[in-house]
């Protein structure tokens, strides 16, 4: 198969967007369930609760960013793509950090967000502390984004 390189690279891009997006959808959904319960009792907490609900959604954005960057680098968006199978495999591997960590960290971040939503329900003045808890999980999604970003950017400079 002469187009195996492009297939592998596109599979990596698709996994980055899909897996991180699935994690974010699950995460935002779980946090939304907790948010709805709090808001049914006290709608005045909407602004604070919304921020906590949205935090697990960032991984989906990171996965989408890597997918777009990969498609740009391999020439798919310009309609001119020619990759060896080795380059395609490298792009595939470069997309895996944000795909895997994005999925797992969004779900883990949702659990922290749900707990923080419960905290804000009882003590709204503790919003700052409540926000730090799920934000700590974000650190690992950002590290995975950075690794995928550097790897995708570096593949084209390799002489294969």
Backbone as numpy.savetxt, mean C-alpha at the origin, in Angstrom:
# Nx Ny Nz CAx CAy CAz Cx Cy Cz
8.50 -18.34 -25.62 7.64 -17.15 -25.62 8.53 -15.92 -25.62
8.42 -15.12 -26.63 9.32 -13.97 -26.78 8.96 -12.77 -25.90
7.76 -12.72 -25.38 7.35 -11.59 -24.54 7.32 -11.91 -23.05
8.05 -12.94 -22.64 8.01 -13.35 -21.24 8.49 -12.24 -20.30
9.44 -11.44 -20.74 9.95 -10.34 -19.91 8.86 -9.34 -19.57
8.12 -8.94 -20.57 7.05 -7.96 -20.34 5.94 -8.58 -19.50
5.67 -9.85 -19.70 4.64 -10.54 -18.91 5.05 -10.57 -17.44
6.30 -10.91 -17.15 6.78 -10.95 -15.77 6.73 -9.57 -15.11
7.18 -8.56 -15.85 7.18 -7.20 -15.30 5.76 -6.71 -15.03
4.85 -6.98 -15.95 3.45 -6.57 -15.75 2.80 -7.35 -14.62
3.18 -8.60 -14.46 2.66 -9.39 -13.34 3.12 -8.78 -12.01
4.37 -8.35 -11.95 4.86 -7.69 -10.74 4.11 -6.40 -10.46
3.89 -5.60 -11.51 3.15 -4.34 -11.35 1.72 -4.62 -10.88
1.09 -5.62 -11.49 -0.28 -5.96 -11.11 -0.35 -6.43 -9.66
0.61 -7.25 -9.25 0.62 -7.73 -7.86 0.82 -6.58 -6.87
1.68 -5.64 -7.22 1.90 -4.49 -6.34 0.59 -3.73 -6.11
-0.12 -3.46 -7.20 -1.38 -2.72 -7.08 -2.47 -3.57 -6.43
-2.58 -4.82 -6.82 -3.66 -5.68 -6.32 -3.49 -6.03 -4.84
-2.32 -6.51 -4.46 -2.16 -6.98 -3.08 -2.20 -5.83 -2.09
-1.51 -4.74 -2.40 -1.56 -3.58 -1.50 -2.97 -2.99 -1.48
-3.62 -2.99 -2.63 -5.00 -2.49 -2.70 -5.97 -3.35 -1.92
-5.82 -4.65 -1.99 -6.68 -5.56 -1.23 -6.47 -5.33 0.27
-5.21 -5.22 0.68 -4.93 -4.96 2.09 -5.57 -3.67 2.56
-5.46 -2.63 1.74 -6.06 -1.34 2.11 -7.57 -1.41 2.16
-8.16 -2.10 1.20 -9.63 -2.23 1.20 -10.11 -2.95 2.45
-9.43 -4.02 2.81 -9.78 -4.74 4.03 -9.58 -3.84 5.24
-8.44 -3.16 5.28 -8.11 -2.30 6.43 -9.06 -1.14 6.61
-9.35 -0.43 5.55 -10.27 0.70 5.63 -11.68 0.21 5.98
-12.02 -0.96 5.48 -13.33 -1.53 5.81 -13.47 -1.86 7.28
-12.44 -2.51 7.84 -12.50 -2.85 9.27 -12.54 -1.60 10.13
-11.72 -0.62 9.80 -11.72 0.63 10.56 -13.04 1.37 10.38
-13.63 1.26 9.19 -14.93 1.89 8.94 -16.04 1.29 9.78
-15.98 -0.01 10.00 -16.97 -0.65 10.86 -16.89 -0.10 12.28
-15.66 0.01 12.79 -15.49 0.56 14.14 -15.92 2.03 14.18
-15.59 2.76 13.12 -15.94 4.18 13.06 -17.46 4.37 13.06
-18.16 3.54 12.33 -19.62 3.66 12.27 -20.25 3.46 13.64
-19.71 2.53 14.39 -20.23 2.31 15.74 -20.04 3.52 16.63
-18.87 4.13 16.57 -18.60 5.32 17.40 -19.47 6.49 16.94
-19.54 6.68 15.64 -20.28 7.84 15.11 -21.78 7.72 15.33
-22.28 6.49 15.45 -23.71 6.35 15.74 -24.03 6.87 17.14
-23.05 6.86 18.01 -23.23 7.37 19.38 -22.86 8.85 19.50
-21.83 9.28 18.71 -21.35 10.66 18.83 -20.83 11.17 17.48
-21.72 11.71 16.64 -21.32 12.19 15.31 -20.31 13.34 15.35
-20.15 14.01 16.48 -19.21 15.13 16.56 -17.74 14.67 16.45
-17.48 13.38 16.57 -16.12 12.86 16.48 -15.73 12.49 15.05
-16.55 12.85 14.09 -16.35 12.43 12.70 -14.95 12.76 12.17
-14.48 13.97 12.33 -13.19 14.38 11.78 -12.03 13.54 12.29
-11.98 13.33 13.59 -10.90 12.55 14.19 -10.99 11.08 13.77
-12.18 10.56 13.77 -12.40 9.15 13.44 -12.07 8.90 11.96
-12.42 9.83 11.10 -12.16 9.67 9.67 -10.67 9.54 9.40
-9.86 10.35 10.05 -8.41 10.28 9.87 -7.90 8.88 10.24
-8.39 8.35 11.35 -7.96 7.02 11.79 -8.44 5.93 10.84
-9.61 6.11 10.26 -10.12 5.12 9.31 -9.29 5.11 8.03
-8.83 6.27 7.59 -8.14 6.37 6.31 -6.70 5.87 6.35
-6.10 5.78 7.51 -4.69 5.39 7.59 -4.36 4.07 6.88
-5.15 3.01 7.02 -4.80 1.78 6.31 -4.95 1.87 4.78
-5.44 2.97 4.29 -5.61 3.13 2.85 -4.35 3.54 2.09
-3.33 3.94 2.81 -2.13 4.44 2.13 -1.37 3.34 1.39
-1.40 2.12 1.89 -0.67 1.04 1.23 -1.17 0.81 -0.19
-2.46 0.95 -0.41 -3.00 0.83 -1.76 -2.44 1.89 -2.69
-2.26 3.09 -2.15 -1.66 4.17 -2.95 -0.21 3.85 -3.27
0.51 3.30 -2.29 1.92 2.93 -2.53 2.04 1.85 -3.60
1.16 0.86 -3.54 1.18 -0.20 -4.55 0.87 0.34 -5.94
-0.09 1.25 -6.01 -0.43 1.87 -7.29 0.73 2.68 -7.84
1.42 3.39 -6.97 2.58 4.17 -7.38 3.66 3.27 -7.99
3.96 2.16 -7.35 4.96 1.24 -7.87 4.50 0.61 -9.19
3.22 0.30 -9.30 2.70 -0.25 -10.55 2.86 0.75 -11.69
2.51 2.02 -11.46 2.67 3.05 -12.50 4.15 3.25 -12.85
5.00 3.30 -11.85 6.43 3.48 -12.10 6.98 2.32 -12.92
6.58 1.11 -12.57 7.04 -0.07 -13.32 6.56 -0.02 -14.76
5.29 0.29 -14.97 4.76 0.36 -16.34 5.44 1.46 -17.15
5.80 2.55 -16.49 6.51 3.62 -17.17 7.92 3.17 -17.54
8.62 2.55 -16.61 9.99 2.09 -16.83 10.09 1.04 -17.94
9.10 0.17 -18.03 9.18 -0.90 -19.04 8.61 -0.47 -20.40
8.09 0.74 -20.46 7.64 1.28 -21.73 6.22 0.93 -22.12
5.46 0.33 -21.25 4.09 -0.06 -21.59 3.22 1.16 -21.85
3.38 2.21 -21.05 2.54 3.40 -21.20 2.88 4.17 -22.47
4.11 4.01 -22.96 4.51 4.68 -24.20 4.27 3.81 -25.42
3.90 2.56 -25.19 3.63 1.65 -26.30 4.87 1.06 -26.92
6.00 1.14 -26.22 7.27 0.63 -26.75 7.98 -0.16 -25.66
7.78 -1.45 -25.67 8.35 -2.26 -24.61 9.11 -3.44 -25.18
10.35 -3.60 -24.71 11.18 -4.71 -25.14 12.07 -5.10 -23.97
11.73 -6.20 -23.31 12.47 -6.65 -22.14 12.92 -8.08 -22.31
14.09 -8.37 -21.78 14.52 -9.76 -21.70 13.77 -10.42 -20.55
13.78 -11.74 -20.51 13.10 -12.42 -19.41 13.79 -12.10 -18.08
15.11 -11.89 -18.12 15.84 -11.54 -16.90 15.40 -10.18 -16.35
15.26 -9.20 -17.24 14.80 -7.87 -16.81 13.37 -7.96 -16.27
12.53 -8.73 -16.95 11.16 -8.91 -16.48 11.11 -9.54 -15.11
11.97 -10.53 -14.88 12.02 -11.19 -13.57 12.50 -10.22 -12.49
13.44 -9.35 -12.84 13.93 -8.37 -11.87 12.85 -7.35 -11.52
12.11 -6.89 -12.52 11.00 -5.98 -12.24 9.94 -6.67 -11.36
9.66 -7.93 -11.67 8.72 -8.69 -10.86 9.17 -8.72 -9.40
10.43 -9.07 -9.18 10.97 -9.12 -7.81 10.98 -7.75 -7.15
11.23 -6.71 -7.91 11.26 -5.35 -7.36 9.89 -4.91 -6.85
8.84 -5.45 -7.43 7.48 -5.10 -7.01 7.01 -5.87 -5.79
7.67 -6.96 -5.47 7.20 -7.82 -4.38 7.22 -7.18 -2.99
8.22 -6.36 -2.63 8.18 -5.80 -1.27 6.90 -5.03 -0.97
6.49 -4.13 -1.84 5.28 -3.36 -1.54 4.03 -4.23 -1.72
4.09 -5.21 -2.59 2.93 -6.10 -2.75 2.67 -6.87 -1.46
3.70 -7.49 -0.93 3.53 -8.34 0.25 3.37 -7.51 1.53
4.28 -6.58 1.74 4.22 -5.76 2.96 2.98 -4.86 2.92
2.61 -4.40 1.75 1.40 -3.58 1.63 0.16 -4.33 2.08
0.03 -5.58 1.65 -1.11 -6.40 2.05 -1.14 -6.61 3.57
-0.03 -7.07 4.09 0.02 -7.44 5.51 -0.06 -6.20 6.41
0.68 -5.15 6.07 0.71 -3.98 6.95 -0.61 -3.22 6.96
-1.34 -3.21 5.86 -2.64 -2.52 5.86 -3.62 -3.21 6.81
-3.58 -4.53 6.82 -4.47 -5.27 7.72 -4.03 -5.07 9.18
-2.71 -5.10 9.41 -2.21 -4.86 10.78 -2.52 -3.42 11.22
-2.39 -2.49 10.30 -2.67 -1.09 10.63 -4.15 -0.90 10.94
-5.00 -1.66 10.28 -6.43 -1.58 10.57 -6.72 -1.98 12.01
-6.03 -3.01 12.48 -6.24 -3.44 13.86 -5.84 -2.34 14.84
-4.72 -1.67 14.56 -4.30 -0.56 15.41 -5.27 0.61 15.29
-5.78 0.85 14.08 -6.75 1.93 13.88 -8.05 1.67 14.61
-8.52 0.43 14.58 -9.74 0.07 15.29 -9.57 0.33 16.79
-8.42 -0.07 17.33 -8.15 0.18 18.76 -8.09 1.67 19.05
-7.47 2.42 18.14 -7.37 3.87 18.33 -8.73 4.55 18.22
-9.58 4.05 17.35 -10.94 4.58 17.24 -11.68 4.37 18.56
-11.51 3.21 19.17 -12.11 2.95 20.47 -11.56 3.89 21.53
-10.28 4.20 21.43 -9.65 5.13 22.38 -10.24 6.53 22.25
-10.39 6.98 21.01 -10.95 8.31 20.76 -12.43 8.37 21.17
-13.13 7.25 21.06 -14.53 7.21 21.48 -14.65 7.51 22.96
-13.71 6.99 23.75 -13.76 7.17 25.20 -13.06 8.43 25.67
-11.96 8.78 24.98 -11.17 9.94 25.39 -10.73 10.73 24.15
-11.61 11.57 23.62 -11.30 12.31 22.40 -10.06 13.20 22.51
-9.75 13.63 23.72 -8.58 14.50 23.92 -7.27 13.74 23.70
-7.33 12.43 23.58 -6.14 11.60 23.36 -5.92 11.28 21.87
-6.51 12.07 20.99 -6.43 11.81 19.55 -4.99 11.74 19.05
-4.14 12.63 19.50 -2.75 12.63 19.05 -2.06 11.32 19.36
-2.22 10.84 20.56 -1.64 9.55 20.95 -2.27 8.41 20.16
-3.58 8.49 19.98 -4.30 7.45 19.25 -3.82 7.36 17.80
-3.44 8.48 17.22 -3.00 8.48 15.82 -1.59 7.90 15.67
-0.77 8.05 16.67 0.60 7.54 16.59 0.62 6.02 16.51
-0.30 5.36 17.17 -0.30 3.89 17.20 -0.42 3.26 15.81
-1.43 3.59 15.01 -1.46 3.02 13.66 -0.39 3.62 12.74
0.06 4.83 13.03 1.10 5.44 12.20 2.41 4.68 12.31
2.65 4.04 13.45 3.87 3.25 13.61 3.91 2.07 12.63
2.76 1.48 12.35 2.68 0.38 11.39 3.02 0.90 9.99
2.65 2.12 9.72 2.91 2.76 8.43 4.39 2.78 8.09
5.23 2.84 9.11 6.68 2.87 8.90 7.13 1.72 8.01
6.59 0.54 8.24 7.02 -0.63 7.49 6.50 -0.62 6.06
5.34 -0.06 5.85 4.83 0.11 4.50 5.71 1.10 3.73
6.14 2.15 4.40 7.01 3.15 3.76 8.37 2.53 3.43
8.90 1.70 4.32 10.17 1.02 4.03 10.04 0.10 2.82
8.94 -0.63 2.73 8.71 -1.50 1.58 8.55 -0.68 0.30
7.84 0.44 0.40 7.71 1.35 -0.75 9.09 1.81 -1.21
9.92 2.20 -0.28 11.26 2.67 -0.61 12.09 1.59 -1.30
12.05 0.38 -0.80 12.80 -0.72 -1.41 12.29 -0.99 -2.83
10.98 -1.07 -3.00 10.42 -1.30 -4.34 10.76 -0.14 -5.28
10.67 1.07 -4.78 10.98 2.25 -5.59 12.43 2.22 -6.07
13.35 1.96 -5.15 14.77 1.90 -5.53 15.05 0.73 -6.46
14.44 -0.41 -6.20 14.68 -1.58 -7.04 14.13 -1.38 -8.45
12.90 -0.89 -8.56 12.32 -0.65 -9.88 13.14 0.38 -10.65
13.57 1.41 -9.97 14.37 2.44 -10.62 15.74 1.92 -11.04
16.28 0.96 -10.30 17.62 0.46 -10.59 17.69 -0.61 -11.64
16.60 -1.31 -11.93 16.64 -2.42 -12.88 17.09 -1.96 -14.27
16.61 -0.83 -14.73 16.94 -0.37 -16.07 18.43 -0.05 -16.24
19.11 0.24 -15.14 20.54 0.57 -15.26 21.43 -0.67 -15.26
20.84 -1.84 -15.00 21.63 -3.08 -15.03 21.89 -3.51 -16.45
23.04 -4.05 -16.69 23.42 -4.47 -18.04 23.16 -5.97 -18.18
21.96 -6.31 -18.65 21.60 -7.73 -18.82 21.44 -8.08 -20.27
